Short mmCIF file of C-alpha atoms and ligand atoms in Angstrom, two decimals:
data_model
loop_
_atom_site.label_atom_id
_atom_site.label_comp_id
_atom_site.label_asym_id
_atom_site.label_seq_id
_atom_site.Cartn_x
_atom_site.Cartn_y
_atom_site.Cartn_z
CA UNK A 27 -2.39 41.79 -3.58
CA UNK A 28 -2.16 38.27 -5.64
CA UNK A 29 -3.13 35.21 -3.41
CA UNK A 30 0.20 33.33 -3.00
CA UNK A 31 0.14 29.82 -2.83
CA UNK A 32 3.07 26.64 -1.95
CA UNK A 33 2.63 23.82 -3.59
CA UNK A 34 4.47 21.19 -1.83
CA UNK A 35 5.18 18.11 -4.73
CA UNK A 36 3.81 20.33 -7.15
CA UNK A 37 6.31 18.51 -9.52
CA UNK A 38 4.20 15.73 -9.08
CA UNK A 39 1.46 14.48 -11.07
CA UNK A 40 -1.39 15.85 -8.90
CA UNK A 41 0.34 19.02 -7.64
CA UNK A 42 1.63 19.87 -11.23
CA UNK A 43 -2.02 20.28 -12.45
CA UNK A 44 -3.20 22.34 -8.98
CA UNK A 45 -0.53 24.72 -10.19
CA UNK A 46 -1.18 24.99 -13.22
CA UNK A 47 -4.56 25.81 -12.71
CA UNK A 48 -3.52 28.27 -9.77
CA UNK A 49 -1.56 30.12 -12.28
CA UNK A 50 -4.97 30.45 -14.75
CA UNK A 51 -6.72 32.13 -11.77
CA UNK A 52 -4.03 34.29 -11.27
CA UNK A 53 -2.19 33.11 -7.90
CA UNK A 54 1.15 33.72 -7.46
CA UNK A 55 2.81 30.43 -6.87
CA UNK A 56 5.86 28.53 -5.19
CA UNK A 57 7.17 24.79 -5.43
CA UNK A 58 8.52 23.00 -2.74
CA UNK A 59 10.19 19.53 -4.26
CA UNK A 60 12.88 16.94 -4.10
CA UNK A 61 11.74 15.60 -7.27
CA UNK A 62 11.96 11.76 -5.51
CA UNK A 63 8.28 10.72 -7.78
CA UNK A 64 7.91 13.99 -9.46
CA UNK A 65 9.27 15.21 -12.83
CA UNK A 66 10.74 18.69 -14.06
CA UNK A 67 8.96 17.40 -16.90
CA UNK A 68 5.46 18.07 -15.27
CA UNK A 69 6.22 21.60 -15.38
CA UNK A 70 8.20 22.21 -18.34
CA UNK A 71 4.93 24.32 -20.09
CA UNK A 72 5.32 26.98 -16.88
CA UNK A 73 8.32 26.84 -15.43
CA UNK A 74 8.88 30.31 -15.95
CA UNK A 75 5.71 31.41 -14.19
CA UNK A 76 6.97 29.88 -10.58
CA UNK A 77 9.39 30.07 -7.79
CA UNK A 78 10.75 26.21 -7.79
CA UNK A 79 12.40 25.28 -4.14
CA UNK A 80 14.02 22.06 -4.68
CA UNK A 81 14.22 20.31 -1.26
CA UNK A 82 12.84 18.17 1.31
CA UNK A 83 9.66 19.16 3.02
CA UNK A 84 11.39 17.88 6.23
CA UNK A 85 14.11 20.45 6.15
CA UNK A 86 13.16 23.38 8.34
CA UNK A 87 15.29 26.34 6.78
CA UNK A 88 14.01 25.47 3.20
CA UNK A 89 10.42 26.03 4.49
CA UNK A 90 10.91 28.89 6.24
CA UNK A 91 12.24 29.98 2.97
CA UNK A 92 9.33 28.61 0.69
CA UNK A 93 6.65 29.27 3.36
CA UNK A 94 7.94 33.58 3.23
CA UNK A 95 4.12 35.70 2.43
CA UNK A 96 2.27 32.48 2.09
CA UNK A 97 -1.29 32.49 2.22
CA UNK A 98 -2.26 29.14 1.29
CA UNK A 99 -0.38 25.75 1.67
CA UNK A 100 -1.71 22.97 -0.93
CA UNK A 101 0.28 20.01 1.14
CA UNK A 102 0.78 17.22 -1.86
CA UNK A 103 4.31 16.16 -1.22
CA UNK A 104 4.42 12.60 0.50
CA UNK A 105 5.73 9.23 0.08
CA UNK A 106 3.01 7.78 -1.53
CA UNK A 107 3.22 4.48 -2.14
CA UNK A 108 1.32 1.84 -0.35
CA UNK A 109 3.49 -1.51 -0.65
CA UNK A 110 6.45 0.59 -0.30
CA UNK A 111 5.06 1.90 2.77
CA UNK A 112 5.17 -1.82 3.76
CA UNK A 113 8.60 -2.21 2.94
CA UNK A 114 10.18 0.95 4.76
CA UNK A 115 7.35 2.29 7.17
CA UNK A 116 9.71 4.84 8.94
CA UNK A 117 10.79 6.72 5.75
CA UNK A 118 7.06 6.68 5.04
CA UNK A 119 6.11 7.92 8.52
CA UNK A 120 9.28 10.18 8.65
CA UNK A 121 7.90 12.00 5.25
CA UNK A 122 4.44 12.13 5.96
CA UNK A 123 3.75 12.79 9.52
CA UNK A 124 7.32 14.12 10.04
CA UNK A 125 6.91 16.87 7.38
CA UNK A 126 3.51 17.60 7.87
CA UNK A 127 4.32 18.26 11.59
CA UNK A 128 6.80 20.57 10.07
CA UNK A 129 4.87 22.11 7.78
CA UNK A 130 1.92 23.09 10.30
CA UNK A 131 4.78 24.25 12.36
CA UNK A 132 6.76 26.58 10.03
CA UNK A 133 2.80 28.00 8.88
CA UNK A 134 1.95 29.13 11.99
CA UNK A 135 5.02 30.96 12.89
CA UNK A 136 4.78 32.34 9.47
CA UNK A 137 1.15 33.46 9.37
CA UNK A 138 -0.25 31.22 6.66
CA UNK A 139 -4.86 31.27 6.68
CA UNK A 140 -5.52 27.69 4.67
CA UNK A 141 -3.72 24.70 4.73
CA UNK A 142 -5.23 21.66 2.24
CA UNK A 143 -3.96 18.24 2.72
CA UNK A 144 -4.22 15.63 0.29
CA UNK A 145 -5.22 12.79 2.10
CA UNK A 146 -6.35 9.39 1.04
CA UNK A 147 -9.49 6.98 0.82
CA UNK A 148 -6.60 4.35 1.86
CA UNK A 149 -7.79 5.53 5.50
CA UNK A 150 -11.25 3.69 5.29
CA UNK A 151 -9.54 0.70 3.98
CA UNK A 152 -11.84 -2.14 3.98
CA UNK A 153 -14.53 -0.89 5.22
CA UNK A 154 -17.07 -2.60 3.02
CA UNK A 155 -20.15 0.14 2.88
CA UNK A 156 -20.59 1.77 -0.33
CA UNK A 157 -20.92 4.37 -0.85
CA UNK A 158 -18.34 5.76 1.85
CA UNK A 159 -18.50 8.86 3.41
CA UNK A 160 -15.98 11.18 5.80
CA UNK A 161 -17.95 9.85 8.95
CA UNK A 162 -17.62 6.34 8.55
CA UNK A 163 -15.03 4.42 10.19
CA UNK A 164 -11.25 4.43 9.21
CA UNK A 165 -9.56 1.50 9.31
CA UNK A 166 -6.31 1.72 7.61
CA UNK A 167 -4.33 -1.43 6.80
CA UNK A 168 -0.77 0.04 6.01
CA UNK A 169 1.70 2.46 7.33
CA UNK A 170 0.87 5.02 4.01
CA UNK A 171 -2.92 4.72 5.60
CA UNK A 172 -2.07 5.40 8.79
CA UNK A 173 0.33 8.27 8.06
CA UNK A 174 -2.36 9.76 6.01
CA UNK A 175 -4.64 9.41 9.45
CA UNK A 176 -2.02 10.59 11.85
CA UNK A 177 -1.45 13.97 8.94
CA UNK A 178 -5.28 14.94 9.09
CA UNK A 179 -4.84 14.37 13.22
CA UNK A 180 -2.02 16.67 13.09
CA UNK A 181 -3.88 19.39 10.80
CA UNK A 182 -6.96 19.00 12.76
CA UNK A 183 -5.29 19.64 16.02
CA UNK A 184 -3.21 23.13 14.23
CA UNK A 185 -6.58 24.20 13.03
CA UNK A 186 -8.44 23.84 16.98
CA UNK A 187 -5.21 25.69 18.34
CA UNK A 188 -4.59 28.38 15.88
CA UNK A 189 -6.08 30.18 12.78
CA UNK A 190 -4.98 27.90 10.46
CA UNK A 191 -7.98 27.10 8.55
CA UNK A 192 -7.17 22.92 7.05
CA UNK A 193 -9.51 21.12 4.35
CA UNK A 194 -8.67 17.43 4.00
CA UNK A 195 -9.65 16.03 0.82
CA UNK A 196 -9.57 12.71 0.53
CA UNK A 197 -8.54 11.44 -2.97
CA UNK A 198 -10.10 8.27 -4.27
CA UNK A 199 -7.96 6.79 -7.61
CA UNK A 200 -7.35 9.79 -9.25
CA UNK A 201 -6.02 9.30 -13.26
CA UNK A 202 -5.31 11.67 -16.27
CA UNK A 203 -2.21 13.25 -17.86
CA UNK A 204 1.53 13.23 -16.39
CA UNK A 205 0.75 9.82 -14.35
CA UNK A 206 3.77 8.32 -13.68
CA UNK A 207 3.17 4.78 -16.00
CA UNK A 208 6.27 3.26 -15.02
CA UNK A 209 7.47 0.58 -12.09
CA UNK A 210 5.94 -2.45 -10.42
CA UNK A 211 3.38 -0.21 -8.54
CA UNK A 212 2.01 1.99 -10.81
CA UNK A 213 -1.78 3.32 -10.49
CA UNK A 214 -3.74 0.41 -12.75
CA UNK A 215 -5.12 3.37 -15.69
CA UNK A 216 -1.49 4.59 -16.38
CA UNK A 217 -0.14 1.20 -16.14
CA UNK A 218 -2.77 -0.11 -18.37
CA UNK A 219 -2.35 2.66 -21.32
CA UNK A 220 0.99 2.63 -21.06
CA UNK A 221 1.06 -1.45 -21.82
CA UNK A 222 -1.28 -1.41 -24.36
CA UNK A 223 0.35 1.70 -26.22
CA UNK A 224 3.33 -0.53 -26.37
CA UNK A 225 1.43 -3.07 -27.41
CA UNK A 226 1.56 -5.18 -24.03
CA UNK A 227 -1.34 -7.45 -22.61
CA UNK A 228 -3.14 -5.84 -20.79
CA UNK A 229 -2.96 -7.83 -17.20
CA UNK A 230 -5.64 -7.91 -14.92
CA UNK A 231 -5.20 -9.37 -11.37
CA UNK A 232 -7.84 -11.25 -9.89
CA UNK A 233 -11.32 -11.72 -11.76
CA UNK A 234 -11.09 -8.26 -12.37
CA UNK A 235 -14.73 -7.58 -10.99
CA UNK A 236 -13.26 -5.56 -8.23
CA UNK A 237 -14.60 -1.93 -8.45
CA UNK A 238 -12.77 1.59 -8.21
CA UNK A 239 -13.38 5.20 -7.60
CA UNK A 240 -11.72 7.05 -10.56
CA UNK A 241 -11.73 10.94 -10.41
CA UNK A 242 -10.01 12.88 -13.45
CA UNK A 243 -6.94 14.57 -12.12
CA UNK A 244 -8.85 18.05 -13.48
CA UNK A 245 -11.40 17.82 -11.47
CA UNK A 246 -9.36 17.49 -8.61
CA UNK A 247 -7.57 20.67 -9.13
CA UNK A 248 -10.47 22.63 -9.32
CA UNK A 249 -11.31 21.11 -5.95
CA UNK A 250 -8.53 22.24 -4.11
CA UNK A 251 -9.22 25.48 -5.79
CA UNK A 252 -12.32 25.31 -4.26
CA UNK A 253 -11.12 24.14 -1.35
CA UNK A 254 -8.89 27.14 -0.77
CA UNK A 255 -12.05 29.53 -0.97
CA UNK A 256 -13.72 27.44 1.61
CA UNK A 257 -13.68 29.29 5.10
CA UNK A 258 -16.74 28.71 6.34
CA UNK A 259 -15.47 25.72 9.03
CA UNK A 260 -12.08 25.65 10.94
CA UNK A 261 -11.20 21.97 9.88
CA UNK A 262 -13.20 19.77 7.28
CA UNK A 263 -12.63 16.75 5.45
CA UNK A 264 -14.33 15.97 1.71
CA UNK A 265 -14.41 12.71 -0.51
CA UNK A 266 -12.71 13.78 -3.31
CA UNK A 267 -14.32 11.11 -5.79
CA UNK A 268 -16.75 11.09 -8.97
CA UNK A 269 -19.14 8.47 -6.59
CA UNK A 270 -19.10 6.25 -9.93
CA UNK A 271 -18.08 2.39 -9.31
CA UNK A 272 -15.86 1.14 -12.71
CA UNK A 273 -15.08 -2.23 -12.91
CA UNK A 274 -11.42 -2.77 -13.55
CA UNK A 275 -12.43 -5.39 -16.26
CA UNK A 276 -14.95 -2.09 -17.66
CA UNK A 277 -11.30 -0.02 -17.65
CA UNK A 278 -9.54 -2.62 -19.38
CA UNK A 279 -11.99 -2.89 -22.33
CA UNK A 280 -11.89 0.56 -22.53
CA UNK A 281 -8.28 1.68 -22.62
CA UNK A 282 -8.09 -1.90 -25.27
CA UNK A 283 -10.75 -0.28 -27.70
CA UNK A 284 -8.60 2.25 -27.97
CA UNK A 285 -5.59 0.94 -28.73
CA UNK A 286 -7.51 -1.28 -31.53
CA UNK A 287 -8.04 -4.22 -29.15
CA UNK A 288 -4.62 -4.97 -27.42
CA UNK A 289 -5.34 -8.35 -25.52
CA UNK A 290 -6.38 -9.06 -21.80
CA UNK A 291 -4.89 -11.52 -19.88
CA UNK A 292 -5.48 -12.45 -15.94
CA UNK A 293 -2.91 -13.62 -13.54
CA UNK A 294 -3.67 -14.18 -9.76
CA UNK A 295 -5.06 -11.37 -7.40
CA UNK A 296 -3.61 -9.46 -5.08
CA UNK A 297 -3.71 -10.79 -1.56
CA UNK A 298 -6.35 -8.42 0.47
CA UNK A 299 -7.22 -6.83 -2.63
CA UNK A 300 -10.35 -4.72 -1.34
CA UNK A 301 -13.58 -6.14 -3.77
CA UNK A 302 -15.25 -2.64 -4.06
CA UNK A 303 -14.66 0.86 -3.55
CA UNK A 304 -16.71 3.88 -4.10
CA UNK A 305 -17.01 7.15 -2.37
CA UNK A 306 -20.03 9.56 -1.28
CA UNK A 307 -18.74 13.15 -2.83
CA UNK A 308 -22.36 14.76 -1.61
CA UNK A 309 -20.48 16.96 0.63
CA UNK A 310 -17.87 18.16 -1.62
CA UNK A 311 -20.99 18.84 -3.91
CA UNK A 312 -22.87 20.95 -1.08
CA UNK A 313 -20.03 22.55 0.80
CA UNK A 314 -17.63 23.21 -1.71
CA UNK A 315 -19.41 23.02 -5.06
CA UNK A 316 -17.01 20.87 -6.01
CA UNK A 317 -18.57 18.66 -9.39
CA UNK A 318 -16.64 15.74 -10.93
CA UNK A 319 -17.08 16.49 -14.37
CA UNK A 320 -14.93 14.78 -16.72
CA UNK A 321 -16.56 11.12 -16.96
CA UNK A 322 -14.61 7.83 -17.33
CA UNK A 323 -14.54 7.65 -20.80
CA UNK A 324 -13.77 10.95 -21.99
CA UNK A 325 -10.89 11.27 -19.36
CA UNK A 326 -9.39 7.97 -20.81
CA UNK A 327 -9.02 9.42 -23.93
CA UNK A 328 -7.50 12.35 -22.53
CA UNK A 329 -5.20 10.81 -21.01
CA UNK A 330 -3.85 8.18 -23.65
CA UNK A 331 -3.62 10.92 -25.84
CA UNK A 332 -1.48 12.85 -23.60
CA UNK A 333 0.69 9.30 -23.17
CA UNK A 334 0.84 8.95 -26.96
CA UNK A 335 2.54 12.37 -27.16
CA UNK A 336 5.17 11.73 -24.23
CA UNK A 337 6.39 8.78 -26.61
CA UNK A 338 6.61 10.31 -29.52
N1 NAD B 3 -2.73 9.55 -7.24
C1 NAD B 3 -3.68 9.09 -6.46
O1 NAD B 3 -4.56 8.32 -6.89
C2 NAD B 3 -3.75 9.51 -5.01
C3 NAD B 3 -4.77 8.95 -4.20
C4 NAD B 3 -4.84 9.33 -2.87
C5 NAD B 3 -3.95 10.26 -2.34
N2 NAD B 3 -2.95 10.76 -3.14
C6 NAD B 3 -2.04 11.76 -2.53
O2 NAD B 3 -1.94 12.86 -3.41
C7 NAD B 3 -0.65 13.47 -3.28
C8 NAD B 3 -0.01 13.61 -4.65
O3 NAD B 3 0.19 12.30 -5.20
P1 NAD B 3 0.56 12.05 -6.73
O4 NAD B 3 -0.25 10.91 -7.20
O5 NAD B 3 0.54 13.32 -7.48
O6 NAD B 3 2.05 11.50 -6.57
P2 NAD B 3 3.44 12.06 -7.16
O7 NAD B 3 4.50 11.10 -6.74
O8 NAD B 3 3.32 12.33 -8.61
O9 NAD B 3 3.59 13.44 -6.37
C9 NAD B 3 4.23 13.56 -5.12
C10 NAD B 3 5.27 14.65 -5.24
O10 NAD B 3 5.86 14.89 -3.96
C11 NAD B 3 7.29 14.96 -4.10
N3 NAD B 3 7.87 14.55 -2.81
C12 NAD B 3 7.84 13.31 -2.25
N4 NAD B 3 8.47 13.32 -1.06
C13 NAD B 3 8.91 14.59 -0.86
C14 NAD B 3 9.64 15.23 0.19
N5 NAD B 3 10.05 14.55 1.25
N6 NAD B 3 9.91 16.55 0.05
C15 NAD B 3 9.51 17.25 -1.04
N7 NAD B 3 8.83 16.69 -2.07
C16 NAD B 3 8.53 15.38 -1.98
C17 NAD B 3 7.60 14.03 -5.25
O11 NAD B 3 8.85 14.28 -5.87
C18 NAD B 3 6.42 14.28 -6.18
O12 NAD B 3 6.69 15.35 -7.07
C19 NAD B 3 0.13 12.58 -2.31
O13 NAD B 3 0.05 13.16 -1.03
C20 NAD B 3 -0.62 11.26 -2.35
O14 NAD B 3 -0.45 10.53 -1.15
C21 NAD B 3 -2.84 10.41 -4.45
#
């Protein structure tokens, strides 16, 4: 029998590439989305090959529906943004604790082995010790970190009580193709290519000597691929990073070169802006075999070249 597989936000820019790559290995696969960040458009190339559920991951009957001969759960759906979080904490809270309470629910009473939860480096927040790693201390500074906290509690409590088997991963910056570009808090690489491909300055905030932990959005499908073979503990938790520290000035002369030199400009950091970030992905490497192969540069062309096309 084919593995079957839900995708929650798999209309989304991370969940659109696990399911596409679920589909390559042959899964069978189902989308749970309400299309609030996500795009039809993120899908368009295999629609055809999945069972699209649009609705909320809150409402019970639609995931008793979606969650029907489930094996695995790939949980990406959540209100994700981190000032917004600041803005309206109990949408954020309702969406990501609420439905992942619901979720854990509805897989129990419907048999489902694996849940994976895409969690956040947000939940160290400024914990300054490079490189970090799933031990050290969390310390999350807005409601998006601590609903990411309170979702991993949730799964790691499911996974003591039942035979729900849970791997957190917890994304650093991920980039690459399908990245929403667009509104006042977009992730800095899509924001940046998307400027400079309209032939915008590119603005940095701050000195732009902070640091980042970018991992190509490939690479982290293949680790929740991996991720869903991985039975060997109840309830685990992996880095998802490349363990590579890029300079956000670095990025901008980058993504500038190739756009033949589209300006820099600075304007005033961000208040709290964390200095560096970087994560330890040793135990992805030993546990899961997970690699992060797709290095800065190559994945920056990758992905402006995939921007250049959605203009055109
Ligand atoms: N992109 C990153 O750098 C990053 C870093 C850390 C963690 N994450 C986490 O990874 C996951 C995917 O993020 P992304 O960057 O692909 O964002 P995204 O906005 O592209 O994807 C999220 C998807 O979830 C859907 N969604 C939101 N609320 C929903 C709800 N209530 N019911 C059903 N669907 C809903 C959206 O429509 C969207 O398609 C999120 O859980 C996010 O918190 C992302």
């Amino acid at each position: 029998m084919t593995n079957k597989a839900l995708v929650t936000g798999g209309c989304g820019f991370i969940g659109s590439h696990i399911v596409e790559l679920l589909l390559k290995n042959g899964w069978s696969v189902s989308v749970l989305d309400n299309l609030s960040s996500g795009s039809l458009k993120n899908i368009k190339d295999f629609r055809s090959d999945i069972e699209l559920l649009i609705g909320d991951v809150r409402d019970e009957e639609i995931l008793n529906n979606a969650l029907k001969d489930v094996k695995t759960v790939f949980h990406q759906a959540a209100f994700i943004s981190v000032p917004k979080s600041e803005l309206d904490p109990a949408e954020c809270y309702d969406v990501n604790i609420g439905g992942t309470i619901k979720i854990a629910k509805i897989a129990y009473k419907k048999g489902v082995e694996k849940i994976i939860f895409a969690s956040s480096c947000a939940v160290y927040g400024d914990n300054k010790k490079i490189p970090l790693s799933e031990n050290d201390a969390l310390n999350p500074l807005s409601p998006y970190a601590y609903s990411k906290m309170a979702g991993e509690a949730i799964l790691k409590e499911i996974s003591q009580k039942t035979k729900i088997n849970v791997s957190v991963l917890r994304y650093f910056n991920i980039y690459g193709p399908r990245q929403n570009p667009n509104g006042r808090y977009a992730a800095v690489i899509s924001k940046f290519i998307n400027d400079s491909l309209k032939r915008k300055k590119i603005t940095i905030e701050g000195s732009g000597e902070q640091t980042r932990d970018f991992t190509f959005v490939k690479d982290v499908a293949n680790a929740n691929l991996l991720a869903a073979n991985f039975f060997q503990r109840n309830y685990e938790i992996f880095n998802i990073c490349s363990s590579i520290e890029t300079s956000i000035n670095c990025l901008a002369k980058e993504v500038s070169k190739l756009t033949n030199g589209v300006e820099i400009v600075y304007v005033n950091g961000r208040k709290n802006d964390i200095q560096r970030s970087c994560g330890s992905v040793k135990k992805a490497q030993d546990l899961l075999g997970f690699e992060p192969s797709v290095k800065i540069g190559e994945g920056l062309k990758l992905t402006f070249n995939n921007f250049k096309e959605r203009e055109e």
